[in-house]
Coordinates of C-alpha atoms in Angstrom, one line a residue:
X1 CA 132.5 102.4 127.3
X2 CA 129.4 104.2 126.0
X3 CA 127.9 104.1 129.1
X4 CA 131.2 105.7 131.3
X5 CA 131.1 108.4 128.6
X6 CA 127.4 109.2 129.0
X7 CA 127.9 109.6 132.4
X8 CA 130.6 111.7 132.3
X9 CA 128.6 114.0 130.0
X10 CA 126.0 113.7 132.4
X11 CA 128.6 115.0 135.4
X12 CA 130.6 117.4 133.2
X13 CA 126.8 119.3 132.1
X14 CA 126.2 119.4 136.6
X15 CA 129.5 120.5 137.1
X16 CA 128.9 123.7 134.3
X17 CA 125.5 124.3 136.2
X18 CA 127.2 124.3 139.8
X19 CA 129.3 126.8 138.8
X20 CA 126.5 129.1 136.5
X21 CA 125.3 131.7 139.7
X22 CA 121.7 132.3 137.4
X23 CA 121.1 127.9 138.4
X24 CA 119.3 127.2 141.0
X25 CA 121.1 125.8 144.6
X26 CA 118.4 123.0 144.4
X27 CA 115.3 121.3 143.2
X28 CA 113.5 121.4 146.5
X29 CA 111.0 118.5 147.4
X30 CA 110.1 116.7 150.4
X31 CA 111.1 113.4 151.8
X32 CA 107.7 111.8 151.6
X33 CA 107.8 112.9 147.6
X34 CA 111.1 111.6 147.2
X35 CA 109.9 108.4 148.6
X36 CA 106.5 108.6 146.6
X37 CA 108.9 109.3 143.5
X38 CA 109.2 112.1 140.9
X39 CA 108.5 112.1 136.9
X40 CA 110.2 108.2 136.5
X41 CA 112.6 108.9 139.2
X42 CA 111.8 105.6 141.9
X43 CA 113.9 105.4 144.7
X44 CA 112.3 101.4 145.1
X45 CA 114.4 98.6 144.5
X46 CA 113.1 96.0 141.8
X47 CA 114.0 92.0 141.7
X48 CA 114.8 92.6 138.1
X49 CA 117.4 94.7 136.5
X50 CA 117.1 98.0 134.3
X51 CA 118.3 99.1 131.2
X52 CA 121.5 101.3 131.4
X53 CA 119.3 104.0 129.9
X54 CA 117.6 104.0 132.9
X55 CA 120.1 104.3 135.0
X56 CA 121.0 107.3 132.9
X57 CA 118.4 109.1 133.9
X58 CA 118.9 107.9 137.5
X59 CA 122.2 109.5 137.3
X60 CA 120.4 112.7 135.9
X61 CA 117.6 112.7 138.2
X62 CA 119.7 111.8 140.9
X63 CA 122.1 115.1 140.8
X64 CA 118.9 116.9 139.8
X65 CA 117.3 116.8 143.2
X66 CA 120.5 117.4 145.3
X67 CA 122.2 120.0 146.3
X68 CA 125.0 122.0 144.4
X69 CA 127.3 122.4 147.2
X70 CA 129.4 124.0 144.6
X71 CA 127.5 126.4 143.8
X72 CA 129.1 130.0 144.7
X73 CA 125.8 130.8 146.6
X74 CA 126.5 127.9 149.5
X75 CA 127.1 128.8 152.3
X76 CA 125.4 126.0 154.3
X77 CA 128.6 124.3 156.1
X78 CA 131.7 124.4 156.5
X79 CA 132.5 121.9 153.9
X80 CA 132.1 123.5 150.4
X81 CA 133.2 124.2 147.0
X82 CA 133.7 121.6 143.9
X83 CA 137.7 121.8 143.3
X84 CA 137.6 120.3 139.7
X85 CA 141.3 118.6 140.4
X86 CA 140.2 117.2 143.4
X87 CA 137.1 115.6 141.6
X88 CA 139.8 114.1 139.1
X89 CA 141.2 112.9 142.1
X90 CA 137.9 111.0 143.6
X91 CA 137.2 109.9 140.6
X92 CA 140.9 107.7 139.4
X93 CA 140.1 107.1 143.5
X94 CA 137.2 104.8 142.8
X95 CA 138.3 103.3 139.5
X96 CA 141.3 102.3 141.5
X97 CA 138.9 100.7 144.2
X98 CA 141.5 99.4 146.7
X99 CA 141.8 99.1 150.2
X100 CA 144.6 101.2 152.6
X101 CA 145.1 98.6 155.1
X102 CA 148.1 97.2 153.1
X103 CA 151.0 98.7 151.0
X104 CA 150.7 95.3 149.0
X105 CA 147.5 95.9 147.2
X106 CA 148.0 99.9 147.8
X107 CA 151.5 100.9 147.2
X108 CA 151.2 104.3 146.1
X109 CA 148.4 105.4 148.1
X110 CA 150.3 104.1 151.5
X111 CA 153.1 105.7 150.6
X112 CA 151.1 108.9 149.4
X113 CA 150.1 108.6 152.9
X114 CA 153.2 108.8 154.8
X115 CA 154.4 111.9 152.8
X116 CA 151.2 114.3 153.4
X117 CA 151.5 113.3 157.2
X118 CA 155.1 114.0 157.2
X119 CA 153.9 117.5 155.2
X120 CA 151.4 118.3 157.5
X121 CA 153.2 117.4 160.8
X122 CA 155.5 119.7 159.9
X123 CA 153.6 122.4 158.9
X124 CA 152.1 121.8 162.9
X125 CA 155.5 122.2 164.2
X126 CA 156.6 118.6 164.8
X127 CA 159.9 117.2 164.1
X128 CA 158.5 114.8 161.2
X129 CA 160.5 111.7 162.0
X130 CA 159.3 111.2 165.5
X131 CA 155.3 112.2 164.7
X132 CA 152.4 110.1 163.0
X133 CA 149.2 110.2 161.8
X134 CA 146.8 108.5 159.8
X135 CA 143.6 109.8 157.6
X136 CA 140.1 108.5 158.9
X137 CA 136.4 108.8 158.1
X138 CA 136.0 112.8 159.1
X139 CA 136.8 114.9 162.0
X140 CA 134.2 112.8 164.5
X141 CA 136.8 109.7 163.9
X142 CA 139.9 112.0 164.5
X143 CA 138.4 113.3 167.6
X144 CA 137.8 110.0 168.7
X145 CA 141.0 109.1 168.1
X146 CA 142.8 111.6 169.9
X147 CA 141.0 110.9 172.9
X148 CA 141.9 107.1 172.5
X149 CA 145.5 107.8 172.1
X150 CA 145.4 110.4 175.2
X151 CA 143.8 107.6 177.3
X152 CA 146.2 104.5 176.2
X153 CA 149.2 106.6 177.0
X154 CA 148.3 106.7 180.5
X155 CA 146.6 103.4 181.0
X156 CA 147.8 101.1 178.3
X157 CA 146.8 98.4 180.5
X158 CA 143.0 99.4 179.4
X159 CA 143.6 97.2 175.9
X160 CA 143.4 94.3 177.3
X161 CA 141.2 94.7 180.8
X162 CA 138.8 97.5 179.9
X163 CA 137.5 100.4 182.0
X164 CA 137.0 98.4 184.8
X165 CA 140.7 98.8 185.9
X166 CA 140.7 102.2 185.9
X167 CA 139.9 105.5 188.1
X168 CA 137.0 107.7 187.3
X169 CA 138.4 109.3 184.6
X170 CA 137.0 112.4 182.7
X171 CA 138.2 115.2 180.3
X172 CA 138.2 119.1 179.5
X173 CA 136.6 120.6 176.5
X174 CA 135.5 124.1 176.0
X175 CA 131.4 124.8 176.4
X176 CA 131.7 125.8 172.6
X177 CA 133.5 122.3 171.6
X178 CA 132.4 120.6 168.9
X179 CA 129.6 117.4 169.8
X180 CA 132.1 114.3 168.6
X181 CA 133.3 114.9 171.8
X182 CA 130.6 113.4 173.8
X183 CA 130.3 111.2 171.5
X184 CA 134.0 109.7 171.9
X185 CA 133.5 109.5 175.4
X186 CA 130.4 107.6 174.9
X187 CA 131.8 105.4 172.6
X188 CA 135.1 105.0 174.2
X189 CA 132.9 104.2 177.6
X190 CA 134.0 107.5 179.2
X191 CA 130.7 108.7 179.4
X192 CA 129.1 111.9 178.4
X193 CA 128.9 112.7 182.4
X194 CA 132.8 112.7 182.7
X195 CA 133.2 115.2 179.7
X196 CA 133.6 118.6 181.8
X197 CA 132.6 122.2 179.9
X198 CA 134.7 124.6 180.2
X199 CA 133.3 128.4 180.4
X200 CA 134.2 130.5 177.3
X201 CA 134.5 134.2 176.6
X202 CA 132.4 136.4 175.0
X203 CA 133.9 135.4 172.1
X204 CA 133.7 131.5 172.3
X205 CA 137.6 131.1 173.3
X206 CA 138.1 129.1 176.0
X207 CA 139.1 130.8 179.4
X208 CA 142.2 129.1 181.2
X209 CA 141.4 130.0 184.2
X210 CA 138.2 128.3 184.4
X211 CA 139.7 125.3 183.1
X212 CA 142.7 125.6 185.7
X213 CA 140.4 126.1 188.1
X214 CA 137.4 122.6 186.7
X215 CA 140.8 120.9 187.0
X216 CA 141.2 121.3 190.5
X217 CA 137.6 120.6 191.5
X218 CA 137.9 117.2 189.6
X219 CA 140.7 116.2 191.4
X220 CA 139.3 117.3 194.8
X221 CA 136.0 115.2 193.7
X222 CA 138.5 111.9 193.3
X223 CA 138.2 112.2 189.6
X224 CA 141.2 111.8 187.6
X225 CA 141.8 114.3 185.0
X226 CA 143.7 113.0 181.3
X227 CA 143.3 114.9 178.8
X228 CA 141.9 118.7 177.6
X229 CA 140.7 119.0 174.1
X230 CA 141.0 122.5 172.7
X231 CA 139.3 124.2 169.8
X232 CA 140.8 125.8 166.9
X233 CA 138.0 127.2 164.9
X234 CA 134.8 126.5 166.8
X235 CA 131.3 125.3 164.8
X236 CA 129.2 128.1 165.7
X237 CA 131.5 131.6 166.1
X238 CA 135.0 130.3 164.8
X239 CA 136.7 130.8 167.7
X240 CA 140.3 129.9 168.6
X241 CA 140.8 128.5 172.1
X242 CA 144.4 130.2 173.7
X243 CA 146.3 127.1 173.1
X244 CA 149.9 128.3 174.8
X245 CA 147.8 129.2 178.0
X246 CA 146.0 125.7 177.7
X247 CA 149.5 123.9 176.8
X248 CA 151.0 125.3 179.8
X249 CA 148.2 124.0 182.0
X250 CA 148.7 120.8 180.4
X251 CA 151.9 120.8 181.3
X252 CA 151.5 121.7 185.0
X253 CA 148.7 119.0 185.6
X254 CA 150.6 115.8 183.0
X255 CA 147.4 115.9 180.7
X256 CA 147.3 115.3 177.2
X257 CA 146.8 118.1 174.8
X258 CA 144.5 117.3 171.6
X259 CA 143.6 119.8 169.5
X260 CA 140.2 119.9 167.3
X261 CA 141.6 121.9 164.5
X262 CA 138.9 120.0 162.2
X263 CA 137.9 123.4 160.4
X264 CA 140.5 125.9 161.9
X265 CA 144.1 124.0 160.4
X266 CA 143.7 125.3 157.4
X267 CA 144.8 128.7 158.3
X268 CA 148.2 127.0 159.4
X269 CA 149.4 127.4 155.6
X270 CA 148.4 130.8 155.6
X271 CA 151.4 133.1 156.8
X272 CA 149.5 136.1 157.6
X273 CA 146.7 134.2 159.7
X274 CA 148.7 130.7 161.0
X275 CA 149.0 132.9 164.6
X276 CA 145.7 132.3 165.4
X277 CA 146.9 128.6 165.9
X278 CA 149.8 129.9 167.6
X279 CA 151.0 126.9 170.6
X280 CA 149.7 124.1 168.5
X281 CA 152.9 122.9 168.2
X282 CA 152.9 121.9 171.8
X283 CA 149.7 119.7 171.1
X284 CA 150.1 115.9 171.4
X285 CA 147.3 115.5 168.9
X286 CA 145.4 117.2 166.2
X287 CA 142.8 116.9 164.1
X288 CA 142.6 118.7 160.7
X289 CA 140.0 118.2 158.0
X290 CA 141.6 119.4 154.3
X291 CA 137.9 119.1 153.3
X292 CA 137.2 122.0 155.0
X293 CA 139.1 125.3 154.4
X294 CA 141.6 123.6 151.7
X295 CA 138.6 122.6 149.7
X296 CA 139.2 118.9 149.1
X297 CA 136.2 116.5 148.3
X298 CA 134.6 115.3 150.8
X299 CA 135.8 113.0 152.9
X300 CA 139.3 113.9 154.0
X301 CA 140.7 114.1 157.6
X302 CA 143.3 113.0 159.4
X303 CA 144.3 112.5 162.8
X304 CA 148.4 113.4 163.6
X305 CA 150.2 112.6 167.0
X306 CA 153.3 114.0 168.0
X307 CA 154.8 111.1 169.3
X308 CA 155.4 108.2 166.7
X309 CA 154.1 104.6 167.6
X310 CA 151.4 105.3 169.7
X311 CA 148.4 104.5 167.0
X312 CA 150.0 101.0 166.8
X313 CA 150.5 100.6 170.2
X314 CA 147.1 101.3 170.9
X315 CA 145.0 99.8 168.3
X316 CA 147.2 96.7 166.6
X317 CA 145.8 93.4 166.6
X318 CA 148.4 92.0 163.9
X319 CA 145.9 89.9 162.1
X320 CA 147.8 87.1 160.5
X321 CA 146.0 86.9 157.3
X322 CA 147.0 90.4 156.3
X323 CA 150.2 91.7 158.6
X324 CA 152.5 89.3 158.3
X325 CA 156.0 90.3 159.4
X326 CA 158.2 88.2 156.0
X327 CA 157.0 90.1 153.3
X328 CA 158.8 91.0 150.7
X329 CA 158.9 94.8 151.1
X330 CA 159.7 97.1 154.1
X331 CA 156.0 96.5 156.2
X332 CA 156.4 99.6 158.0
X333 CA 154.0 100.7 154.8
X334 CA 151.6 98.4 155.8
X335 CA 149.4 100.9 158.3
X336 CA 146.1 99.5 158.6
X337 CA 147.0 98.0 162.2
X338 CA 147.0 101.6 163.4
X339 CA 143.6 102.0 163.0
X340 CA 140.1 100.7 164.4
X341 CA 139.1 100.3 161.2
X342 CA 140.2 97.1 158.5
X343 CA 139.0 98.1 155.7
X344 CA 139.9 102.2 154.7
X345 CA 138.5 103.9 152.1
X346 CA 141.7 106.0 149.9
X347 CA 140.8 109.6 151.0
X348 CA 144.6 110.4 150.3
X349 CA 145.1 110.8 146.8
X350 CA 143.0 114.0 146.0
X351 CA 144.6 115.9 148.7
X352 CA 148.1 114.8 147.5
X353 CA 147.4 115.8 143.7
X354 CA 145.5 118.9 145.0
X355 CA 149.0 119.5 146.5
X356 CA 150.6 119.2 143.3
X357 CA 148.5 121.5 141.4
X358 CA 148.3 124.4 143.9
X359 CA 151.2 124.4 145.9
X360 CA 151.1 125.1 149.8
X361 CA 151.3 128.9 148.6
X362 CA 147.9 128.1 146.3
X363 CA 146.3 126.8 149.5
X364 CA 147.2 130.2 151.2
X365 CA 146.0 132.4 148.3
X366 CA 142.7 130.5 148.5
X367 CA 142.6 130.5 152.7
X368 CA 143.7 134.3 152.6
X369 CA 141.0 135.5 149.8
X370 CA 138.3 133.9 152.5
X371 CA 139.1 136.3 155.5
X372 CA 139.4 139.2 152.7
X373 CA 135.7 137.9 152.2
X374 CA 134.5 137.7 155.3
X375 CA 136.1 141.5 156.5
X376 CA 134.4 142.5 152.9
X377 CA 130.9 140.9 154.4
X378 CA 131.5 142.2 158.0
X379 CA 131.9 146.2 156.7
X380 CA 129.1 145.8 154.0
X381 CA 126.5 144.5 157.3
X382 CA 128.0 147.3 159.8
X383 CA 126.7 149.9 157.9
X384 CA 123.2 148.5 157.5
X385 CA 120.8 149.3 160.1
X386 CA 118.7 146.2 159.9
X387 CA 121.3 144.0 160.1
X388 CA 123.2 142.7 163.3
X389 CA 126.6 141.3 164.1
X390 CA 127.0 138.8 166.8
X391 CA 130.1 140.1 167.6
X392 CA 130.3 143.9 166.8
X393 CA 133.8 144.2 167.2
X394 CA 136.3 143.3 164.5
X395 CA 135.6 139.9 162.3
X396 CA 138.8 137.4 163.4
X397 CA 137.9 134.1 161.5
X398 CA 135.9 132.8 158.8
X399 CA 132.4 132.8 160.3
X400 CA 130.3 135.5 160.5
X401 CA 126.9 134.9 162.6
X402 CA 124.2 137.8 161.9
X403 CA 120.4 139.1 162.7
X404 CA 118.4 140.3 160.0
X405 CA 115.3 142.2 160.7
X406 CA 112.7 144.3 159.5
X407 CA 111.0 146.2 161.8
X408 CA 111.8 149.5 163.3
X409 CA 113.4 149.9 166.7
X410 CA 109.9 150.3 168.9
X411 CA 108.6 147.3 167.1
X412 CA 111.9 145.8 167.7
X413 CA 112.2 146.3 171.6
X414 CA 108.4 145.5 172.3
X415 CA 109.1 141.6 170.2
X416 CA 112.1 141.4 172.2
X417 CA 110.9 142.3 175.3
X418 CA 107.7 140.3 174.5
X419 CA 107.3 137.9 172.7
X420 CA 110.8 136.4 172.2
X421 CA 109.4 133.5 170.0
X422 CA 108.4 135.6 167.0
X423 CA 112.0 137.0 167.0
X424 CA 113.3 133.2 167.2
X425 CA 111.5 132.4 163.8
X426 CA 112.9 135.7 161.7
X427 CA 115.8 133.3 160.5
X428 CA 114.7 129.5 159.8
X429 CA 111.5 131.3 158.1
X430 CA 113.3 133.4 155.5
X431 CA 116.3 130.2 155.2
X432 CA 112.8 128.0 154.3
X433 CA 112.0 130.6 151.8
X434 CA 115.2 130.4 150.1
X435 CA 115.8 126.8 150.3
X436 CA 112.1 126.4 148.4
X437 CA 113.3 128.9 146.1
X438 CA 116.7 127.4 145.5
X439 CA 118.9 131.0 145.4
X440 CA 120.8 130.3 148.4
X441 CA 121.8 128.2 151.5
X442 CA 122.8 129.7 154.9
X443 CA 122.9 128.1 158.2
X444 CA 121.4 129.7 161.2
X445 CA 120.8 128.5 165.1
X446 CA 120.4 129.5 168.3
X447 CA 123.0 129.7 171.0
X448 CA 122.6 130.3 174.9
X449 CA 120.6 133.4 174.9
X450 CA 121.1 134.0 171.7
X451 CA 118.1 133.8 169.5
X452 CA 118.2 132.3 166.3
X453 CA 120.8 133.9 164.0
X454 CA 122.3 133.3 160.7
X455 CA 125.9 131.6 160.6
X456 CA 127.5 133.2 157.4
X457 CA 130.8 130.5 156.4
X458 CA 133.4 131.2 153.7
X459 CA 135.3 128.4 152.8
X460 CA 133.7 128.2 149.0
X461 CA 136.5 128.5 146.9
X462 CA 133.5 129.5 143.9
X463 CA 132.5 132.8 146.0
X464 CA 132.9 136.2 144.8
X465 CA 131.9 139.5 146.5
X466 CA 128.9 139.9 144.2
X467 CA 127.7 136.5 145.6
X468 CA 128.1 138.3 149.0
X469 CA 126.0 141.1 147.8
X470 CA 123.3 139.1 146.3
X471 CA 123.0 137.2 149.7
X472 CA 122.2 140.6 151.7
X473 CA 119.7 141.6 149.0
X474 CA 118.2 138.0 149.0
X475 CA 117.4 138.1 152.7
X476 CA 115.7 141.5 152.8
X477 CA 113.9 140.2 149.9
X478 CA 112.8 137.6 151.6
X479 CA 112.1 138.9 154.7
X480 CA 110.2 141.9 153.7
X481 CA 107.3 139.1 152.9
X482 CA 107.0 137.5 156.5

């Protein structure tokens, strides 16, 4: 008991410092000094045990050296922010330490289940007694699943005689599609050659005519299209794929619809921006993460499919040992069959009592107070003349992306037009500076012939505008030195 309570005092003191904006993000140090070890801190693993007083200060040291993703100066991913409730929530989560393959050693966390996926299928669209869903290990997993589903609804027979008995079959997703994508196909034997790009706008949405059109030439090739995978809130600009134009090309051609609303399904509880996810109703699957834009600790995603039965269908194996079909209570509760998994971690709860604290109309507040950021970030950067938007017109979504320099125009054009590469290093140069420094985390990359550029994301529930402000100052800081 002494112990638990030291530790707590130890988390509570990390928590106060996440939040303090004077604290630094981190304690930077390199792998090989990590490894090497720090003031007592060994990461080696003895044959004899240690006091609990030093695993006190492994606790300490531990959190000392990471990274406050708290903090209201992260802006790293698009995961971030400490929701104190949620933590709560992680934390009864492990003392509970059961598994979710079973309503009879998880009763309330099953059925906590069932009524967030009927919550959220609804909030989709779907009538909530014919849809399903199930929570997995992030957005990678839900992708995977999607495309699973979509390929056991046209080829069930591919449970039990594997790829072999089918055509060559490939799928649709948008050049600006997140990577879990090839990944699914090359885990699902696919193959990453059968997952076909589609050509985006200027603005990262997919364009239905080029997918109409890399439809055709599949077919005319002798490859058999099943499934398009559209993107609601893009990785690198935050883009929103036209998903009624993409449903009713789906439609047309008998494929299955998933959509990758991983970081974008948030906005769905906000009424003033759930149109940019206007059509997803029409969707056969979706993914959407609550660890992103609703905050919740990580991990936490599901996977939801409008038509109920088809998880089971495809991924049941009715184990004796754990589903039998006489037990006492009604085993519809016990889900673990749906899955590819056995044993699943209870990612559930926080979201649920997250849910009870705020209210779906708390979770818009939040959602709506990060596009008020961004717009607030976007006009602040317009009128600076060594600053440069990605996209000049209008911010639409969460992301921001950005050039920073400091040279003027003439020096500008002749780096540009010469010497592209000392241009390309502007942004991971002044992001090393601040990670060494511990003020601030941004992400930045390139993308096609876009040079390096720094990806700005609000979804940290801790920001405030002056935290905005201090980021623009940091980086001219910074970059005044190179």
């Amino acid at each position: 008991k002494c112990f638990l309570l030291r530790v707590v005092n130890i988390l509570l003191h990390y928590i106060e410092k996440t939040f303090d904006d004077k604290s630094k993000i981190l304690d930077f140090h390199h792998p090989h000094q990590l490894l090497e070890g720090l003031d007592g801190f060994d990461l080696e693993l003895s044959d004899h045990p240690e006091s609990l007083e030093q695993l006190l200060v492994d606790c300490t040291d531990t959190l000392k050296y990471g990274v406050k993703t708290g903090h209201p100066r992260y802006f790293n991913q698009l995961s971030s922010g400490l929701d104190v409730i949620g933590l709560a929530g992680e934390w009864l989560t492990a003392t509970a330490n059961t598994n979710m393959f079973t309503y009879e050693i998880a009763p309330v966390f099953t059925v906590m289940e069932t009524v967030l996926l009927k919550k959220m299928c609804g909030i989709i669209g779907w009538r909530e007694t014919e849809a399903d869903g199930i929570f997995s290990p992030g957005g990678s997993i839900s992708n995977l699943y999607g495309i699973l589903v979509a390929r056991y609804k046209q080829y069930p027979e591919i449970k039990a005689r594997g790829m072999a008995v089918l055509p060559c079959i490939v799928l649709f997703v948008s050049e600006q599609g997140h990577y879990s994508i090839k990944k699914a196909a090359a885990t699902l034997g696919i193959g990453t050659d059968n997952v076909i790009e589609v050509k985006c706008d200027e603005r990262g949405k997919m364009i239905p005519a080029e997918l109409e059109k890399n439809i055709l030439q599949a077919k005319r090739k002798g490859q058999t299209p099943f499934c398009v995978v559209a993107t609601a809130g893009s990785t690198v600009f935050g883009a929103f794929d036209p998903l009624h134009d993409i449903a009713d090309i789906c439609e047309t051609h008998k494929l299955w619809m998933h959509v990758d609303a991983a970081w974008g399904g948030g906005l769905l509880l906000s009424r003033k921006h759930s149109c940019k996810l206007s059509g997803i109703e029409r969707a056969d699957s979706v993914t959407w993460n609550p660890h992103k834009l609703m905050g919740v600790p990580l991990q936490c995603s599901a996977v939801l499919t409008r038509e109920k039965g088809l998880l089971g269908a495809c991924n049941q194996m009715q184990a004796e040992y754990l589903f039998q079909p006489d037990k006492v209570y009604n085993i519809n509760f016990d889900t673990g069959d749906k899955t590819i998994q056995c044993g699943r971690h209870v990612d559930v709860f926080k979201l649920w009592l997250m849910w009870k604290a705020k209210g779906t109309y708390g979770f818009e507040v939040q959602i709506d107070r990060y596009m008020e950021l961004a717009k607030y970030f976007y006009k602040v950067l317009k009128k600076k003349d060594n600053f440069k938007l990605v996209f000049d017109a209008e911010v639409r979504t969460l992301l921001v992306g950005f050039f920073w320099w400091y040279f003027n125009v003439s020096i500008l054009s002749f780096f540009l037009f010469n010497d592209i590469c000392v241009y390309t290093q502007i942004a991971p140069k002044i992001k090393a500076q601040m990670i060494v420094e511990g003020t601030a985390m941004l992400s930045y990359q390139p993308c096609g012939d876009k040079v390096n550029f720094f990806r700005m994301v609000f979804s940290n529930p801790a920001t405030r505008q002056t935290d905005v402000d201090y980021l623009i100052d940091e980086i001219q800081r910074l970059g005044k030195d190179l």
